[in-house]
Short mmCIF file of C-alpha atoms in Angstrom, two decimals:
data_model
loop_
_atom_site.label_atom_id
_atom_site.label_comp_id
_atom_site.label_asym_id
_atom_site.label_seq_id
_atom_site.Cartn_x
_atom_site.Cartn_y
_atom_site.Cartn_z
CA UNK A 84 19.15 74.14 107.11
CA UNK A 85 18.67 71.23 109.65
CA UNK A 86 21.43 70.55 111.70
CA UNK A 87 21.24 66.78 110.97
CA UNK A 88 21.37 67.71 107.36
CA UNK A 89 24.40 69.60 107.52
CA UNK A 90 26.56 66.45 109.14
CA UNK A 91 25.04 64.04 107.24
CA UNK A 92 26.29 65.96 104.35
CA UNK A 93 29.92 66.16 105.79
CA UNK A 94 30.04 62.40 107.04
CA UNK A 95 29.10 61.20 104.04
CA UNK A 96 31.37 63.13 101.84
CA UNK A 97 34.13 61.51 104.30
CA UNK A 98 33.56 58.25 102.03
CA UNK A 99 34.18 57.11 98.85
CA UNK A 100 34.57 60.80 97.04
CA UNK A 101 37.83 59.30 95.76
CA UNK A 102 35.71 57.31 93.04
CA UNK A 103 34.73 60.43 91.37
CA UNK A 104 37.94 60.40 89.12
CA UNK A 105 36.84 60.56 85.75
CA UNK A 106 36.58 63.64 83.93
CA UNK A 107 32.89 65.30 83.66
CA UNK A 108 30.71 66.43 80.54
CA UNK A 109 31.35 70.31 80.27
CA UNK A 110 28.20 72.17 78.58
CA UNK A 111 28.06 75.45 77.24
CA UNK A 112 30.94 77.24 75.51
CA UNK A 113 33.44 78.37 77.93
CA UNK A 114 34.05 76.36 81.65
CA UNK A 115 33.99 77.22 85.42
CA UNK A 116 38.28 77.13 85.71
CA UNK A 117 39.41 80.48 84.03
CA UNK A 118 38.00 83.63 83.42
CA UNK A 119 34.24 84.24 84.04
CA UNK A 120 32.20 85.90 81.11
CA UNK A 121 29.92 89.22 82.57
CA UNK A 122 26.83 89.90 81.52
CA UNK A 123 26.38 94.32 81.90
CA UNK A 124 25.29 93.72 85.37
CA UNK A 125 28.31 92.58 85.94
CA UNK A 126 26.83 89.32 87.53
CA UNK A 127 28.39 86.15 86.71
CA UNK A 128 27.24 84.06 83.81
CA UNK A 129 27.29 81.14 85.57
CA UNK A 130 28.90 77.36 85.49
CA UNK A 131 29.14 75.48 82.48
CA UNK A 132 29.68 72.01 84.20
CA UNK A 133 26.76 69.52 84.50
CA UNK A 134 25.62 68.14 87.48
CA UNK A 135 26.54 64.88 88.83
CA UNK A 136 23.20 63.96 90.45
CA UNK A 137 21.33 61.30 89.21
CA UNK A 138 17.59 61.10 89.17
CA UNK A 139 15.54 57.82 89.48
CA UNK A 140 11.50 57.74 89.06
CA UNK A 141 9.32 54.95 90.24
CA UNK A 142 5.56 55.38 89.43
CA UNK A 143 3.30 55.40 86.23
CA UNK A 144 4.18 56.04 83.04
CA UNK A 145 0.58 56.33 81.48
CA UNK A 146 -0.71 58.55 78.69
CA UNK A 147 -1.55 61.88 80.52
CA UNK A 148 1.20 62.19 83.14
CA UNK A 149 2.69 65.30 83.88
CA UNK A 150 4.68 66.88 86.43
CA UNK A 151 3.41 68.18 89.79
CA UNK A 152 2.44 71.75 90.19
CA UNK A 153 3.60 72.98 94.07
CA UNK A 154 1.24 74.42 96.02
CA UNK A 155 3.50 76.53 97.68
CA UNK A 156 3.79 80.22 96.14
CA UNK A 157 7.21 80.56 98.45
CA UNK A 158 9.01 77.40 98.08
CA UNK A 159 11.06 76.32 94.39
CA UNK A 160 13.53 73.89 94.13
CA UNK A 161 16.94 74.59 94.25
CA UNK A 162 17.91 76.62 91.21
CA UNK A 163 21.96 75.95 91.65
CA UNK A 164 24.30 74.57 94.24
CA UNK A 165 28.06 73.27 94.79
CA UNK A 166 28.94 69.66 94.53
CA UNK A 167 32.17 67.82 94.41
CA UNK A 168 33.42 67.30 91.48
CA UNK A 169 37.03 66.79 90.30
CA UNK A 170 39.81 64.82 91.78
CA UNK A 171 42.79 66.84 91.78
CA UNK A 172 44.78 64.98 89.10
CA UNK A 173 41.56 65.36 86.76
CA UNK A 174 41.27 68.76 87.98
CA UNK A 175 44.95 69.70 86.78
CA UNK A 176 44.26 67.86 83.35
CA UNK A 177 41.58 70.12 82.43
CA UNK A 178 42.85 72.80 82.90
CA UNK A 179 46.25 72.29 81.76
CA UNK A 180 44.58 71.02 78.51
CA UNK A 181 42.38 73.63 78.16
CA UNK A 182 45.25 76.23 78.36
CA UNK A 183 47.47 74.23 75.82
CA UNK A 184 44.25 74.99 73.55
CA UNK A 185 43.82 78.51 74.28
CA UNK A 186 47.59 78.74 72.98
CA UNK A 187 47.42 76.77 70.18
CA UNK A 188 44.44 79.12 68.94
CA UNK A 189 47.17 82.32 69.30
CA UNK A 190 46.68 83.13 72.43
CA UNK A 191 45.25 82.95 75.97
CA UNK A 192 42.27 85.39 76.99
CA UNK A 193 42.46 87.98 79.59
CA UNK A 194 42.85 87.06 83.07
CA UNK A 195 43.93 83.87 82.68
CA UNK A 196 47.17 84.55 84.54
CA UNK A 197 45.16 85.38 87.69
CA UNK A 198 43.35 81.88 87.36
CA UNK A 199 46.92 80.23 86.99
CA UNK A 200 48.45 82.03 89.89
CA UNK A 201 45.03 80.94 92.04
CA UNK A 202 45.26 77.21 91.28
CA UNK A 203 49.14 77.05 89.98
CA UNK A 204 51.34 78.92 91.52
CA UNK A 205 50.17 78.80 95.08
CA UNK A 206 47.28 81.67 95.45
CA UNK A 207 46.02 80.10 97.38
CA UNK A 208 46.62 76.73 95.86
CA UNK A 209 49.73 74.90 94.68
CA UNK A 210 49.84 72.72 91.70
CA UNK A 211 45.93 72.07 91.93
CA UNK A 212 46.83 70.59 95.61
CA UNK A 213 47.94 67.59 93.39
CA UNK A 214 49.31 66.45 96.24
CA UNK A 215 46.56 65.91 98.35
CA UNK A 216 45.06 64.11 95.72
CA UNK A 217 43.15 61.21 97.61
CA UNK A 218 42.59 63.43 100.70
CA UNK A 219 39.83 65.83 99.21
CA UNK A 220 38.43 67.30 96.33
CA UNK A 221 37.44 69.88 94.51
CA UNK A 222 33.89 71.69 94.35
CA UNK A 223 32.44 73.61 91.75
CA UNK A 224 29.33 75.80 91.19
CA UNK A 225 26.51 74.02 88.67
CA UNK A 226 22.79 74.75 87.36
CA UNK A 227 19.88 73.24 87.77
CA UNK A 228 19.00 71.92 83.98
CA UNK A 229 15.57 72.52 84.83
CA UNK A 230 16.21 75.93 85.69
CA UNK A 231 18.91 77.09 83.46
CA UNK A 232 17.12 80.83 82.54
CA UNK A 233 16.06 81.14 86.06
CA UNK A 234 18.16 84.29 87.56
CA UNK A 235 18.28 82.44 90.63
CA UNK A 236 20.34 80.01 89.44
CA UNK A 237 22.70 82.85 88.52
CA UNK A 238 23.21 82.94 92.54
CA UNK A 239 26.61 80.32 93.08
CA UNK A 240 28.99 82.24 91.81
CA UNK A 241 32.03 81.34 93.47
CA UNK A 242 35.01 79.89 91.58
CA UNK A 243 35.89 76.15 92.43
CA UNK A 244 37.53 75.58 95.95
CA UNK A 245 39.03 72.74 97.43
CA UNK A 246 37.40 70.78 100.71
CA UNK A 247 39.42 67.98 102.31
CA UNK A 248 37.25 64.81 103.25
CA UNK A 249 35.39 65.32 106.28
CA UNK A 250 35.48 68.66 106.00
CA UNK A 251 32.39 70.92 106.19
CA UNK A 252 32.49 72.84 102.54
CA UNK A 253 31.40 75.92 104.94
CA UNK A 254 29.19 77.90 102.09
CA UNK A 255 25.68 78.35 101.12
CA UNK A 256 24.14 75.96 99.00
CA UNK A 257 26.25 73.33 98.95
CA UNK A 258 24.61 70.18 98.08
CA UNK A 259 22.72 67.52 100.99
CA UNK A 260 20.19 65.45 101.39
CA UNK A 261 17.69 68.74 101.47
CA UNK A 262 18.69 69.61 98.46
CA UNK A 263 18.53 66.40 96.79
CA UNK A 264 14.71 66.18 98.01
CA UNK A 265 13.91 69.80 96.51
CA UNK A 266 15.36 67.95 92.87
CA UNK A 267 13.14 65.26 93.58
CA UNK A 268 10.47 67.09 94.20
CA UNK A 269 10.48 68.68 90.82
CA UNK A 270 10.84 65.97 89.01
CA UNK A 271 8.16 64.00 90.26
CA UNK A 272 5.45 63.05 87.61
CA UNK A 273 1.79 61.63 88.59
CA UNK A 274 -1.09 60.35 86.27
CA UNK A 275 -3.69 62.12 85.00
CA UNK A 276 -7.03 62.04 87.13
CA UNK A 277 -9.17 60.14 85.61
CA UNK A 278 -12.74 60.65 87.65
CA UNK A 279 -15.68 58.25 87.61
CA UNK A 280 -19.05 60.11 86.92
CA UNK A 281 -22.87 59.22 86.86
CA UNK A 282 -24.52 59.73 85.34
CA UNK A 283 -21.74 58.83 82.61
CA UNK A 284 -21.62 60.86 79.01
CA UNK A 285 -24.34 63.41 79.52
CA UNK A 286 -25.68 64.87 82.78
CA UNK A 287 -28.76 66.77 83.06
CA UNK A 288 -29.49 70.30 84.53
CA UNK A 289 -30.04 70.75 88.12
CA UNK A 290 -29.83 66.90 88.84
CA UNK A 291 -26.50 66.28 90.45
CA UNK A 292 -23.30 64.31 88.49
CA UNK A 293 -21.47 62.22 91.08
CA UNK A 294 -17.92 62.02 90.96
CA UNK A 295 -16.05 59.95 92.83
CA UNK A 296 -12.36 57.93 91.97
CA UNK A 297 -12.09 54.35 93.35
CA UNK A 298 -9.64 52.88 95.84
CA UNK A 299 -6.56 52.04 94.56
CA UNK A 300 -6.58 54.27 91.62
CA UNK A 301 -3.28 55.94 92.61
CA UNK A 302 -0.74 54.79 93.87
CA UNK A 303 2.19 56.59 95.64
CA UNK A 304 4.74 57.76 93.17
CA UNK A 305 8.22 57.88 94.57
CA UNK A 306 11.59 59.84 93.19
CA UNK A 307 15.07 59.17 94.09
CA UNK A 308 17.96 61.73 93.71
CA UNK A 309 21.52 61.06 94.39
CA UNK A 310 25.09 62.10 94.03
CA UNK A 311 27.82 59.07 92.73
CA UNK A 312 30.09 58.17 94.82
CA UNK A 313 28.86 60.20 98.14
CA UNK A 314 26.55 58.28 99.66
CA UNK A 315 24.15 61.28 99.79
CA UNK A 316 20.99 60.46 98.28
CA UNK A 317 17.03 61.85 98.77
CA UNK A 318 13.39 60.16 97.99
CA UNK A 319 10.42 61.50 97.79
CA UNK A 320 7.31 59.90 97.93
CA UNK A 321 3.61 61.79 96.60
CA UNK A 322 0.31 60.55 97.59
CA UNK A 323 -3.11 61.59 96.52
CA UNK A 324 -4.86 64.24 99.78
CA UNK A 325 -7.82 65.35 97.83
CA UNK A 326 -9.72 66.30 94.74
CA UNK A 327 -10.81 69.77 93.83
CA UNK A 328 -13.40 70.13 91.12
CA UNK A 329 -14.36 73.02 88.88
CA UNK A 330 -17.71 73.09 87.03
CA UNK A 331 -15.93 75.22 83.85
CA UNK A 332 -18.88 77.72 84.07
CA UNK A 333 -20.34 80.10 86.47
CA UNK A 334 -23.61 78.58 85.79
CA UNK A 335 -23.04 75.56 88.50
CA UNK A 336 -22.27 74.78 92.35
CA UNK A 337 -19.65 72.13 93.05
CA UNK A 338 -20.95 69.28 95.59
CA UNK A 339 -19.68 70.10 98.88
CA UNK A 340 -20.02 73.97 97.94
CA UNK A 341 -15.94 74.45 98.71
CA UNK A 342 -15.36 72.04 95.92
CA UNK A 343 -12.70 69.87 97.91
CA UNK A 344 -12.97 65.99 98.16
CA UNK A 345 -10.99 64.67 100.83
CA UNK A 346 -10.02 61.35 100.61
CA UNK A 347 -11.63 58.46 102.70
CA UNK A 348 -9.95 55.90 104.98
CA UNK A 349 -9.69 53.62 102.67
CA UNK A 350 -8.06 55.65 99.98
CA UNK A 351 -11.10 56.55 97.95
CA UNK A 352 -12.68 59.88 97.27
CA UNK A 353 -15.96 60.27 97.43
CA UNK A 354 -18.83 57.52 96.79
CA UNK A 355 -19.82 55.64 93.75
CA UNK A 356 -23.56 55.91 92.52
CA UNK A 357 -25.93 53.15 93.10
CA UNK A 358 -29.00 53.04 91.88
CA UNK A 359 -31.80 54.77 94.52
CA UNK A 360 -29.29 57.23 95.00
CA UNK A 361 -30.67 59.52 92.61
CA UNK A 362 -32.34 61.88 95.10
CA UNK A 363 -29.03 61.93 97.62
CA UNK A 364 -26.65 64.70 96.98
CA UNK A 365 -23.55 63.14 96.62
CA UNK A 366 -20.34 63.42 98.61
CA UNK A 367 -18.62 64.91 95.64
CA UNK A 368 -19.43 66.30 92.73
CA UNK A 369 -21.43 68.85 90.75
CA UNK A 370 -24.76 70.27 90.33
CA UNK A 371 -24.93 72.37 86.17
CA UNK A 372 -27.88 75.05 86.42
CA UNK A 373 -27.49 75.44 82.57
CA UNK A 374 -27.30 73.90 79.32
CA UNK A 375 -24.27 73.49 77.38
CA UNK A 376 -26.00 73.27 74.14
CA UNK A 377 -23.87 72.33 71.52
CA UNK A 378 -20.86 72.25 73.49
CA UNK A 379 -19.32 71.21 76.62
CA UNK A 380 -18.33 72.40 79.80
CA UNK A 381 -14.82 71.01 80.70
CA UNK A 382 -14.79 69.63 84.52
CA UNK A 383 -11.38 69.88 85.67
CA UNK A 384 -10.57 67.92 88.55
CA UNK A 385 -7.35 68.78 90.45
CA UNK A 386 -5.82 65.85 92.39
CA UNK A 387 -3.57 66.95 95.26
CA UNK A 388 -0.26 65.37 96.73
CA UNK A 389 1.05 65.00 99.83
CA UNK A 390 5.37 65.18 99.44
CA UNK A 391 7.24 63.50 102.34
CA UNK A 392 10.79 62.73 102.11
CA UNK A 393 13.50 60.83 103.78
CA UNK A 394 17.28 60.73 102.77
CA UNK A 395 20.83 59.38 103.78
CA UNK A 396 21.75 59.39 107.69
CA UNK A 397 17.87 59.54 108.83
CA UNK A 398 17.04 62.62 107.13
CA UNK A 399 13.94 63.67 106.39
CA UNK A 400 10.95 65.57 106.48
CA UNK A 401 7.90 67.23 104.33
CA UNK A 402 7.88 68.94 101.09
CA UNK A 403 5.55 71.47 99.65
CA UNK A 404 2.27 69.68 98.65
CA UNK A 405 1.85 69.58 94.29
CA UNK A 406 -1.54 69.64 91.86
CA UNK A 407 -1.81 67.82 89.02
CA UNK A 408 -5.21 68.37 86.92
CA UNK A 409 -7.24 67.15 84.40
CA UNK A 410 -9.85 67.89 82.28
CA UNK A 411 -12.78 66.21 81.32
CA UNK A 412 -15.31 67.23 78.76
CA UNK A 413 -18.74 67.45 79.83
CA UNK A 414 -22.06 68.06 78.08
CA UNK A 415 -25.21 69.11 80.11
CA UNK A 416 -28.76 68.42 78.61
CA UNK A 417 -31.93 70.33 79.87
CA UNK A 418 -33.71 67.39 79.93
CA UNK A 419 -34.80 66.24 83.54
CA UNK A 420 -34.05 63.19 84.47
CA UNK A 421 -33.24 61.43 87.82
CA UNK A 422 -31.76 57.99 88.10
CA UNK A 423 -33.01 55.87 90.95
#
């Protein structure tokens, strides 16, 4: 992880953590402060607490949109991490309360003294370090909710721990700006590709169908992911690279051969047909050597994105790049005919 990263993660923490004092949504049955449930493999079942982080989309919201696919087969988003989470006082509350419950049922369950002697009784902590209230908090282990069943979000398995402000958490996967991009990454949603084609409805057999998409039809899509109260935040921003085509049958040749559009200075991909054109091959699009008789081929054209990002303290960087595609049905007549 970037150096940069790393401080900007521990300078902001320094600030305004001491906002975060009211007491979180808990999911799942059991929580994070007392005994951990095992699965046979002995791994932990992970944290029950939901994440703090906040996630803000600017970009369309029209019919078709769907989430980015990455293009990278050895990058995924961060399954799990540690944040900061509870105030001391809060953190003591909890607990305390959840204890007076297990009581009031008839009983508390197993191991629960060892919890009470680690955050109690001075092992290592004293009194949830209630005295050090405003000078710190506590962090604790939480899923991504897009990745819940993943088993790599089985991977933060460490019990909740206390870092004073402006201290450096010192453990893998605690949460920065990088990891705030990675969540913004995953979340970010484009519209569906909607290609321009001549000829328009029907194409014809060995005569070429231009496809192009005008300038302007995208815009960039930007997300923003942030932790309350931190000052860490992360936004990403996806713009349109290129557009891949696929014929949906053997029986054609995509125009160039590779099937990749790049996009054109002035944000277009490839050229719109004009009539006299009709003997040019175009810059993009497809060529069908066969009918489709009664049915249709389905054209998909897959748009790719470029992911930058830039976060809190000058951080920043690239991301892997993400597909979205879309489908278009086409019919192909054997009827030749050339517009001109």
């Amino acid at each position: 992880m970037p150096a940069l990263t790393r401080r900007m993660g521990v300078a902001a923490l320094t600030t305004a953590l001491v906002g975060l004092g009211t007491l979180p949504a808990v999911a799942g049955g059991f929580d994070t402060v007392g005994p951990r449930e095992r699965e046979a493999s002995g791994d932990s079942s992970g944290p029950a607490l939901e994440s703090r982080v906040s996630i803000t989309v600017k970009g369309t919201k029209a019919k078709g949109s769907g989430p980015i696919t990455s293009t990278a087969v050895d990058w995924e988003p961060p399954a799990c991490w540690y944040e900061p989470y509870w105030k001391a006082k809060d953190f003591k509350t909890f607990n305390e309360a959840k204890w007076s419950m297990y009581e009031s049922a008839g009983g508390e369950p197993a191991g629960i003294a060892d919890v009470q002697a680690r955050y109690k009784k001075g092992h290592p902590y004293k009194d949830f370090n209630v005295a050090k209230n405003d000078g710190g908090m506590w962090w604790v282990a939480v899923k991504n909710p897009e990745m819940k069943d993943d088993p790599a979000a089985k991977t933060c398995t460490r019990d909740p721990f206390w870092v004073d402000n402006g201290e450096d958490p010192g453990v893998p996967q605690a949460i920065d700006t990088e990891t705030l991009a990675g969540l913004a990454h995953q979340r970010t949603v484009v519209p569906p590709t909607e290609i321009s084609m001549a000829p328009d409805g029907k194409s014809t057999v060995n005569a070429p169908t231009w496809v192009w998409l005008d300038k302007g039809a995208f815009k960039p899509v930007s997300v923003t992911a942030s932790l309350p109260g931190t000052g860490l935040w992360a936004t990403t921003t996806a713009k349109p690279v290129s557009l891949h085509l696929d014929p949906g049958t053997a029986d054609a040749e995509t125009l160039p051969a590779s099937g990749e559009c790049l996009i054109n200075d002035d944000g277009s991909i490839g050229e719109p047909y004009a009539r006299g054109k009709g003997e040019l091959t175009p810059p993009c699009g497809v060529r069908y050597l066969r009918s489709s008789g009664d049915d249709t081929y389905g054209l998909e054209a897959t748009l790719t994105w470029e992911i930058t990002w830039e976060g809190a303290g000058g951080t920043g960087g690239d991301l892997p790049n993400g597909t979205f595609a879309t489908t278009t049905e086409v019919p192909v007549q054997e009827i030749q005919s050339v517009n001109r």
